[in-house]
Amino acid sequence: MRILIIEDEKEIADGLETVLTKEGFQVDSVQDGLAGLDYLLSDIYDLVLLDIMLPKLNGIDVLKNARREGIDIPIIMLTAKSQIEDKIRGLDYGADDYITKPFEVGELLARIRARTRMVKNSEDGEVTLGNLWLNPTTQKIGTKSNSIKLGNKEFQLMECLIRNGGQILSKDMLIMKVWGMEEGIEYNNLEVYISFLRKKLRFVKANVGIVTTKGVGYSLEEETENGEESQK
Ligand code: CA
């Protein structure tokens, strides 16, 4: 697996490179946004760590350009502060996740592993994440132990979450995807559906859960080894 680091703070970039190389990744590192975009467009990377404040071209513009050019690999934003606005902006432009500097190495590696774990598609269109499957034909979710049918909106919401497994989706994006241009849909409508889905996930004994990232959105994540959903 090849990872690209786009980060102008040399100390951070060098630290990341050392850690990731030790973990067995192939790593390239560039210090400004223009070079970063150039490398990204070569389409040889499996994942990118992208700083926001960069010389020549900022991280958000690198992200926008890359997505416009059809680069669909996981991009994790490195944000200097825990600025919710930057996070939402990044996620809206197609970032998969963000991590706030300074970060723990263990946390970063966990995020990288989560982002590179692919959602599997079987032949009959079933989508799986962890022990959970979703069947678009029957609109059911289930595991080996149990299954349950979802209502129409629940199904659309669940499908969106599972197809973007591990990725944080903003509330606005989820509302757009499920309700479209329908008027009068508010965050608490979405929250109600999220709580329905959480109950159904528990009912089928799924080892994935819907994680809330406060003020940002939701993601569907596999539970960690100690049996708890990852916290953000
Ligand atoms: Ca920077």
PDB file of C-alpha atoms and ligand atoms in Angstrom:
ATOM      1  CA  MET A   1       0.000   0.000   0.000  1.00  0.00           C
ATOM      2  CA  ARG A   2       1.275   3.407  -0.978  1.00  0.00           C
ATOM      3  CA  ILE A   3       0.477   6.485   1.093  1.00  0.00           C
ATOM      4  CA  LEU A   4       1.001  10.106   0.096  1.00  0.00           C
ATOM      5  CA  ILE A   5       1.685  12.700   2.795  1.00  0.00           C
ATOM      6  CA  ILE A   6       1.006  16.345   1.876  1.00  0.00           C
ATOM      7  CA  GLU A   7       2.251  18.365   4.836  1.00  0.00           C
ATOM      8  CA  ASP A   8       4.527  21.417   5.005  1.00  0.00           C
ATOM      9  CA  GLU A   9       5.564  21.077   8.648  1.00  0.00           C
ATOM     10  CA  LYS A  10       8.718  19.079   8.220  1.00  0.00           C
ATOM     11  CA  GLU A  11       8.746  17.657  11.724  1.00  0.00           C
ATOM     12  CA  ILE A  12       5.224  16.227  11.359  1.00  0.00           C
ATOM     13  CA  ALA A  13       5.850  14.956   7.831  1.00  0.00           C
ATOM     14  CA  ASP A  14       9.086  13.212   8.851  1.00  0.00           C
ATOM     15  CA  GLY A  15       7.427  11.700  11.907  1.00  0.00           C
ATOM     16  CA  LEU A  16       4.549  10.357   9.825  1.00  0.00           C
ATOM     17  CA  GLU A  17       6.912   8.971   7.229  1.00  0.00           C
ATOM     18  CA  THR A  18       8.950   7.124   9.861  1.00  0.00           C
ATOM     19  CA  VAL A  19       5.903   5.605  11.552  1.00  0.00           C
ATOM     20  CA  LEU A  20       4.151   4.589   8.332  1.00  0.00           C
ATOM     21  CA  THR A  21       7.304   3.122   6.795  1.00  0.00           C
ATOM     22  CA  LYS A  22       7.818   1.054   9.931  1.00  0.00           C
ATOM     23  CA  GLU A  23       4.235  -0.225   9.541  1.00  0.00           C
ATOM     24  CA  GLY A  24       5.158  -1.510   6.081  1.00  0.00           C
ATOM     25  CA  PHE A  25       3.584   1.211   3.927  1.00  0.00           C
ATOM     26  CA  GLN A  26       5.305   2.756   0.915  1.00  0.00           C
ATOM     27  CA  VAL A  27       5.391   6.463   1.634  1.00  0.00           C
ATOM     28  CA  ASP A  28       5.925   9.605  -0.442  1.00  0.00           C
ATOM     29  CA  SER A  29       5.942  13.029   1.117  1.00  0.00           C
ATOM     30  CA  VAL A  30       5.529  16.481  -0.441  1.00  0.00           C
ATOM     31  CA  GLN A  31       5.517  19.916   1.196  1.00  0.00           C
ATOM     32  CA  ASP A  32       3.137  22.074  -0.836  1.00  0.00           C
ATOM     33  CA  GLY A  33      -0.352  21.817  -2.290  1.00  0.00           C
ATOM     34  CA  LEU A  34       0.577  22.103  -5.954  1.00  0.00           C
ATOM     35  CA  ALA A  35       3.137  19.311  -5.799  1.00  0.00           C
ATOM     36  CA  GLY A  36       0.662  17.348  -3.691  1.00  0.00           C
ATOM     37  CA  LEU A  37      -2.064  17.609  -6.317  1.00  0.00           C
ATOM     38  CA  ASP A  38       0.420  16.633  -8.995  1.00  0.00           C
ATOM     39  CA  TYR A  39       1.404  13.485  -7.108  1.00  0.00           C
ATOM     40  CA  LEU A  40      -2.223  12.698  -6.298  1.00  0.00           C
ATOM     41  CA  LEU A  41      -3.255  12.881  -9.950  1.00  0.00           C
ATOM     42  CA  SER A  42      -0.673  10.221 -10.796  1.00  0.00           C
ATOM     43  CA  ASP A  43      -3.308   7.885  -9.306  1.00  0.00           C
ATOM     44  CA  ILE A  44      -0.776   5.491  -7.775  1.00  0.00           C
ATOM     45  CA  TYR A  45      -1.745   6.017  -4.137  1.00  0.00           C
ATOM     46  CA  ASP A  46      -4.071   4.013  -1.913  1.00  0.00           C
ATOM     47  CA  LEU A  47      -4.553   6.729   0.685  1.00  0.00           C
ATOM     48  CA  VAL A  48      -3.604  10.381   1.268  1.00  0.00           C
ATOM     49  CA  LEU A  49      -2.918  12.356   4.439  1.00  0.00           C
ATOM     50  CA  LEU A  50      -3.653  15.969   3.545  1.00  0.00           C
ATOM     51  CA  ASP A  51      -2.859  19.053   5.611  1.00  0.00           C
ATOM     52  CA  ILE A  52      -5.208  22.048   5.224  1.00  0.00           C
ATOM     53  CA  MET A  53      -2.871  25.032   5.629  1.00  0.00           C
ATOM     54  CA  LEU A  54      -0.371  24.512   2.812  1.00  0.00           C
ATOM     55  CA  PRO A  55       1.777  26.810   0.656  1.00  0.00           C
ATOM     56  CA  LYS A  56       0.820  27.370  -3.024  1.00  0.00           C
ATOM     57  CA  LEU A  57      -2.541  25.558  -2.866  1.00  0.00           C
ATOM     58  CA  ASN A  58      -4.475  24.877   0.326  1.00  0.00           C
ATOM     59  CA  GLY A  59      -5.657  21.417   1.307  1.00  0.00           C
ATOM     60  CA  ILE A  60      -9.330  22.065   0.570  1.00  0.00           C
ATOM     61  CA  ASP A  61      -8.461  23.092  -3.010  1.00  0.00           C
ATOM     62  CA  VAL A  62      -6.208  20.071  -3.427  1.00  0.00           C
ATOM     63  CA  LEU A  63      -9.127  17.906  -2.277  1.00  0.00           C
ATOM     64  CA  LYS A  64     -11.670  19.619  -4.561  1.00  0.00           C
ATOM     65  CA  ASN A  65      -9.425  19.348  -7.606  1.00  0.00           C
ATOM     66  CA  ALA A  66      -8.550  15.733  -6.952  1.00  0.00           C
ATOM     67  CA  ARG A  67     -12.192  14.695  -6.561  1.00  0.00           C
ATOM     68  CA  ARG A  68     -13.133  16.676  -9.688  1.00  0.00           C
ATOM     69  CA  GLU A  69     -10.481  14.727 -11.583  1.00  0.00           C
ATOM     70  CA  GLY A  70     -12.034  11.471 -10.422  1.00  0.00           C
ATOM     71  CA  ILE A  71      -9.494  10.525  -7.756  1.00  0.00           C
ATOM     72  CA  ASP A  72     -11.620   8.480  -5.348  1.00  0.00           C
ATOM     73  CA  ILE A  73      -9.062   7.066  -2.917  1.00  0.00           C
ATOM     74  CA  PRO A  74      -9.499   7.721   0.829  1.00  0.00           C
ATOM     75  CA  ILE A  75      -8.296  11.175   1.857  1.00  0.00           C
ATOM     76  CA  ILE A  76      -7.740  11.942   5.546  1.00  0.00           C
ATOM     77  CA  MET A  77      -7.460  15.640   6.366  1.00  0.00           C
ATOM     78  CA  LEU A  78      -4.942  16.753   8.978  1.00  0.00           C
ATOM     79  CA  THR A  79      -6.479  19.748  10.718  1.00  0.00           C
ATOM     80  CA  ALA A  80      -4.430  22.036  12.915  1.00  0.00           C
ATOM     81  CA  LYS A  81      -7.206  22.908  15.319  1.00  0.00           C
ATOM     82  CA  SER A  82     -10.430  21.163  16.100  1.00  0.00           C
ATOM     83  CA  GLN A  83     -12.256  23.608  13.878  1.00  0.00           C
ATOM     84  CA  ILE A  84     -15.617  22.116  13.107  1.00  0.00           C
ATOM     85  CA  GLU A  85     -16.054  24.387  10.087  1.00  0.00           C
ATOM     86  CA  ASP A  86     -12.914  23.034   8.409  1.00  0.00           C
ATOM     87  CA  LYS A  87     -14.000  19.495   9.130  1.00  0.00           C
ATOM     88  CA  ILE A  88     -17.450  19.959   7.628  1.00  0.00           C
ATOM     89  CA  ARG A  89     -16.009  21.768   4.610  1.00  0.00           C
ATOM     90  CA  GLY A  90     -13.540  18.949   4.066  1.00  0.00           C
ATOM     91  CA  LEU A  91     -16.171  16.252   4.416  1.00  0.00           C
ATOM     92  CA  ASP A  92     -18.544  18.104   2.089  1.00  0.00           C
ATOM     93  CA  TYR A  93     -15.837  18.257  -0.573  1.00  0.00           C
ATOM     94  CA  GLY A  94     -15.276  14.546  -0.325  1.00  0.00           C
ATOM     95  CA  ALA A  95     -12.695  13.933   2.405  1.00  0.00           C
ATOM     96  CA  ASP A  96     -13.200  10.587   4.126  1.00  0.00           C
ATOM     97  CA  ASP A  97     -12.046  11.547   7.577  1.00  0.00           C
ATOM     98  CA  TYR A  98      -9.992  14.056   9.467  1.00  0.00           C
ATOM     99  CA  ILE A  99      -7.607  13.902  12.360  1.00  0.00           C
ATOM    100  CA  THR A 100      -6.758  16.814  14.609  1.00  0.00           C
ATOM    101  CA  LYS A 101      -3.119  17.695  15.234  1.00  0.00           C
ATOM    102  CA  PRO A 102      -1.407  16.841  17.504  1.00  0.00           C
ATOM    103  CA  PHE A 103      -2.530  13.221  17.171  1.00  0.00           C
ATOM    104  CA  GLU A 104      -1.652   9.882  18.689  1.00  0.00           C
ATOM    105  CA  VAL A 105       0.115   7.480  16.343  1.00  0.00           C
ATOM    106  CA  GLY A 106      -2.194   4.656  17.399  1.00  0.00           C
ATOM    107  CA  GLU A 107      -5.265   6.674  16.545  1.00  0.00           C
ATOM    108  CA  LEU A 108      -3.894   7.631  13.140  1.00  0.00           C
ATOM    109  CA  LEU A 109      -3.064   4.020  12.291  1.00  0.00           C
ATOM    110  CA  ALA A 110      -6.551   2.928  13.343  1.00  0.00           C
ATOM    111  CA  ARG A 111      -8.077   5.566  11.060  1.00  0.00           C
ATOM    112  CA  ILE A 112      -5.875   4.468   8.167  1.00  0.00           C
ATOM    113  CA  ARG A 113      -6.839   0.839   8.671  1.00  0.00           C
ATOM    114  CA  ALA A 114     -10.555   1.748   8.853  1.00  0.00           C
ATOM    115  CA  ARG A 115     -10.369   3.786   5.638  1.00  0.00           C
ATOM    116  CA  THR A 116      -8.621   1.082   3.659  1.00  0.00           C
ATOM    117  CA  ARG A 117     -10.927  -1.738   4.714  1.00  0.00           C
ATOM    118  CA  MET A 118     -13.089  -2.204   1.677  1.00  0.00           C
ATOM    119  CA  VAL A 119     -16.832  -2.676   1.752  1.00  0.00           C
ATOM    120  CA  LYS A 120     -17.445  -5.941  -0.051  1.00  0.00           C
ATOM    121  CA  ASN A 121     -20.082  -6.329  -2.755  1.00  0.00           C
ATOM    122  CA  SER A 122     -21.380  -9.819  -3.448  1.00  0.00           C
ATOM    123  CA  GLU A 123     -22.943 -11.015  -6.708  1.00  0.00           C
ATOM    124  CA  ASP A 124     -26.574 -10.597  -5.688  1.00  0.00           C
ATOM    125  CA  GLY A 125     -25.959  -6.956  -4.851  1.00  0.00           C
ATOM    126  CA  GLU A 126     -25.694  -7.601  -1.134  1.00  0.00           C
ATOM    127  CA  VAL A 127     -23.402  -5.132   0.638  1.00  0.00           C
ATOM    128  CA  THR A 128     -21.549  -6.169   3.774  1.00  0.00           C
ATOM    129  CA  LEU A 129     -19.583  -4.490   6.534  1.00  0.00           C
ATOM    130  CA  GLY A 130     -18.360  -6.512   9.490  1.00  0.00           C
ATOM    131  CA  ASN A 131     -20.923  -9.275  10.120  1.00  0.00           C
ATOM    132  CA  LEU A 132     -23.754  -7.119   8.739  1.00  0.00           C
ATOM    133  CA  TRP A 133     -25.285  -7.528   5.298  1.00  0.00           C
ATOM    134  CA  LEU A 134     -27.785  -5.321   3.516  1.00  0.00           C
ATOM    135  CA  ASN A 135     -29.887  -6.707   0.684  1.00  0.00           C
ATOM    136  CA  PRO A 136     -31.208  -4.041  -1.729  1.00  0.00           C
ATOM    137  CA  THR A 137     -33.785  -6.426  -3.253  1.00  0.00           C
ATOM    138  CA  THR A 138     -35.531  -7.347  -0.022  1.00  0.00           C
ATOM    139  CA  GLN A 139     -34.623  -4.099   1.828  1.00  0.00           C
ATOM    140  CA  LYS A 140     -33.460  -6.245   4.732  1.00  0.00           C
ATOM    141  CA  ILE A 141     -30.417  -6.059   6.950  1.00  0.00           C
ATOM    142  CA  GLY A 142     -29.134  -8.977   8.930  1.00  0.00           C
ATOM    143  CA  THR A 143     -26.368 -11.186  10.236  1.00  0.00           C
ATOM    144  CA  LYS A 144     -25.999 -14.939  10.620  1.00  0.00           C
ATOM    145  CA  SER A 145     -28.216 -14.794  13.712  1.00  0.00           C
ATOM    146  CA  ASN A 146     -31.077 -12.529  12.660  1.00  0.00           C
ATOM    147  CA  SER A 147     -32.552 -10.285   9.969  1.00  0.00           C
ATOM    148  CA  ILE A 148     -35.127  -7.515   9.739  1.00  0.00           C
ATOM    149  CA  LYS A 149     -36.871  -5.512   7.029  1.00  0.00           C
ATOM    150  CA  LEU A 150     -36.279  -1.757   6.910  1.00  0.00           C
ATOM    151  CA  GLY A 151     -38.734   0.982   6.050  1.00  0.00           C
ATOM    152  CA  ASN A 152     -38.031   2.890   2.860  1.00  0.00           C
ATOM    153  CA  LYS A 153     -36.225   5.879   4.413  1.00  0.00           C
ATOM    154  CA  GLU A 154     -34.430   3.638   6.906  1.00  0.00           C
ATOM    155  CA  PHE A 155     -33.209   1.524   4.037  1.00  0.00           C
ATOM    156  CA  GLN A 156     -31.934   4.503   2.046  1.00  0.00           C
ATOM    157  CA  LEU A 157     -30.145   5.862   5.079  1.00  0.00           C
ATOM    158  CA  MET A 158     -28.610   2.491   5.931  1.00  0.00           C
ATOM    159  CA  GLU A 159     -27.529   1.913   2.351  1.00  0.00           C
ATOM    160  CA  CYS A 160     -25.811   5.285   2.306  1.00  0.00           C
ATOM    161  CA  LEU A 161     -23.977   4.527   5.560  1.00  0.00           C
ATOM    162  CA  ILE A 162     -22.892   0.999   4.645  1.00  0.00           C
ATOM    163  CA  ARG A 163     -21.708   1.906   1.149  1.00  0.00           C
ATOM    164  CA  ASN A 164     -19.539   4.589   2.741  1.00  0.00           C
ATOM    165  CA  GLY A 165     -18.485   2.273   5.570  1.00  0.00           C
ATOM    166  CA  GLY A 166     -16.170   4.040   7.996  1.00  0.00           C
ATOM    167  CA  GLN A 167     -16.622   7.406   6.325  1.00  0.00           C
ATOM    168  CA  ILE A 168     -18.238  10.277   8.213  1.00  0.00           C
ATOM    169  CA  LEU A 169     -21.232  11.667   6.320  1.00  0.00           C
ATOM    170  CA  SER A 170     -22.482  15.118   7.247  1.00  0.00           C
ATOM    171  CA  LYS A 171     -26.081  15.495   8.383  1.00  0.00           C
ATOM    172  CA  ASP A 172     -26.869  17.777   5.441  1.00  0.00           C
ATOM    173  CA  MET A 173     -25.492  15.262   2.986  1.00  0.00           C
ATOM    174  CA  LEU A 174     -27.518  12.407   4.511  1.00  0.00           C
ATOM    175  CA  ILE A 175     -30.689  14.501   4.437  1.00  0.00           C
ATOM    176  CA  MET A 176     -30.058  15.378   0.764  1.00  0.00           C
ATOM    177  CA  LYS A 177     -29.445  11.728  -0.130  1.00  0.00           C
ATOM    178  CA  VAL A 178     -32.478  10.348   1.690  1.00  0.00           C
ATOM    179  CA  TRP A 179     -35.052  13.115   1.457  1.00  0.00           C
ATOM    180  CA  GLY A 180     -33.758  15.002  -1.594  1.00  0.00           C
ATOM    181  CA  MET A 181     -35.276  18.437  -2.011  1.00  0.00           C
ATOM    182  CA  GLU A 182     -38.261  17.636   0.200  1.00  0.00           C
ATOM    183  CA  GLU A 183     -38.910  20.657   2.372  1.00  0.00           C
ATOM    184  CA  GLY A 184     -39.035  20.944   6.142  1.00  0.00           C
ATOM    185  CA  ILE A 185     -36.660  18.093   6.939  1.00  0.00           C
ATOM    186  CA  GLU A 186     -34.657  18.921  10.036  1.00  0.00           C
ATOM    187  CA  TYR A 187     -31.777  17.362  11.898  1.00  0.00           C
ATOM    188  CA  ASN A 188     -34.116  15.826  14.454  1.00  0.00           C
ATOM    189  CA  ASN A 189     -35.976  13.944  11.694  1.00  0.00           C
ATOM    190  CA  LEU A 190     -32.641  12.418  10.747  1.00  0.00           C
ATOM    191  CA  GLU A 191     -31.800  11.705  14.390  1.00  0.00           C
ATOM    192  CA  VAL A 192     -35.060   9.789  14.817  1.00  0.00           C
ATOM    193  CA  TYR A 193     -34.195   7.540  11.870  1.00  0.00           C
ATOM    194  CA  ILE A 194     -30.659   7.043  13.191  1.00  0.00           C
ATOM    195  CA  SER A 195     -32.103   5.827  16.501  1.00  0.00           C
ATOM    196  CA  PHE A 196     -34.480   3.430  14.669  1.00  0.00           C
ATOM    197  CA  LEU A 197     -31.501   2.008  12.810  1.00  0.00           C
ATOM    198  CA  ARG A 198     -29.416   1.658  15.967  1.00  0.00           C
ATOM    199  CA  LYS A 199     -32.209  -0.427  17.534  1.00  0.00           C
ATOM    200  CA  LYS A 200     -32.396  -2.634  14.455  1.00  0.00           C
ATOM    201  CA  LEU A 201     -28.617  -3.076  14.368  1.00  0.00           C
ATOM    202  CA  ARG A 202     -28.761  -4.251  17.978  1.00  0.00           C
ATOM    203  CA  PHE A 203     -31.686  -6.540  17.151  1.00  0.00           C
ATOM    204  CA  VAL A 204     -29.742  -8.341  14.415  1.00  0.00           C
ATOM    205  CA  LYS A 205     -26.634  -8.465  16.674  1.00  0.00           C
ATOM    206  CA  ALA A 206     -24.466  -6.528  14.223  1.00  0.00           C
ATOM    207  CA  ASN A 207     -20.849  -5.886  15.162  1.00  0.00           C
ATOM    208  CA  VAL A 208     -21.051  -2.524  13.414  1.00  0.00           C
ATOM    209  CA  GLY A 209     -22.634   0.574  14.895  1.00  0.00           C
ATOM    210  CA  ILE A 210     -23.544   4.115  13.910  1.00  0.00           C
ATOM    211  CA  VAL A 211     -20.981   6.465  15.406  1.00  0.00           C
ATOM    212  CA  THR A 212     -21.896  10.105  16.062  1.00  0.00           C
ATOM    213  CA  THR A 213     -19.214  12.711  15.482  1.00  0.00           C
ATOM    214  CA  LYS A 214     -20.599  15.619  17.452  1.00  0.00           C
ATOM    215  CA  GLY A 215     -21.539  18.615  15.305  1.00  0.00           C
ATOM    216  CA  VAL A 216     -20.331  16.868  12.148  1.00  0.00           C
ATOM    217  CA  GLY A 217     -22.257  13.752  11.207  1.00  0.00           C
ATOM    218  CA  TYR A 218     -22.493   9.967  11.313  1.00  0.00           C
ATOM    219  CA  SER A 219     -20.482   6.977  10.186  1.00  0.00           C
ATOM    220  CA  LEU A 220     -21.032   3.238  10.254  1.00  0.00           C
ATOM    221  CA  GLU A 221     -18.070   1.573  11.916  1.00  0.00           C
ATOM    222  CA  GLU A 222     -16.987  -1.868  12.979  1.00  0.00           C
ATOM    223  CA  GLU A 223     -16.665  -2.244  16.710  1.00  0.00           C
ATOM    224  CA  THR A 224     -13.105  -2.288  18.009  1.00  0.00           C
ATOM    225  CA  GLU A 225     -11.552  -5.380  19.569  1.00  0.00           C
ATOM    226  CA  ASN A 226     -12.668  -4.531  23.091  1.00  0.00           C
ATOM    227  CA  GLY A 227     -16.248  -4.530  21.851  1.00  0.00           C
ATOM    228  CA  GLU A 228     -16.844  -0.805  21.967  1.00  0.00           C
ATOM    229  CA  GLU A 229     -17.676   1.505  19.126  1.00  0.00           C
ATOM    230  CA  SER A 230     -14.789   3.832  18.377  1.00  0.00           C
ATOM    231  CA  GLN A 231     -15.098   7.243  19.950  1.00  0.00           C
ATOM    232  CA  LYS A 232     -14.262  10.509  18.257  1.00  0.00           C
TER     233      LYS A 232
HETATM  234 CA    CA B   1       0.481  23.320   7.348  1.00  0.00          CA
END
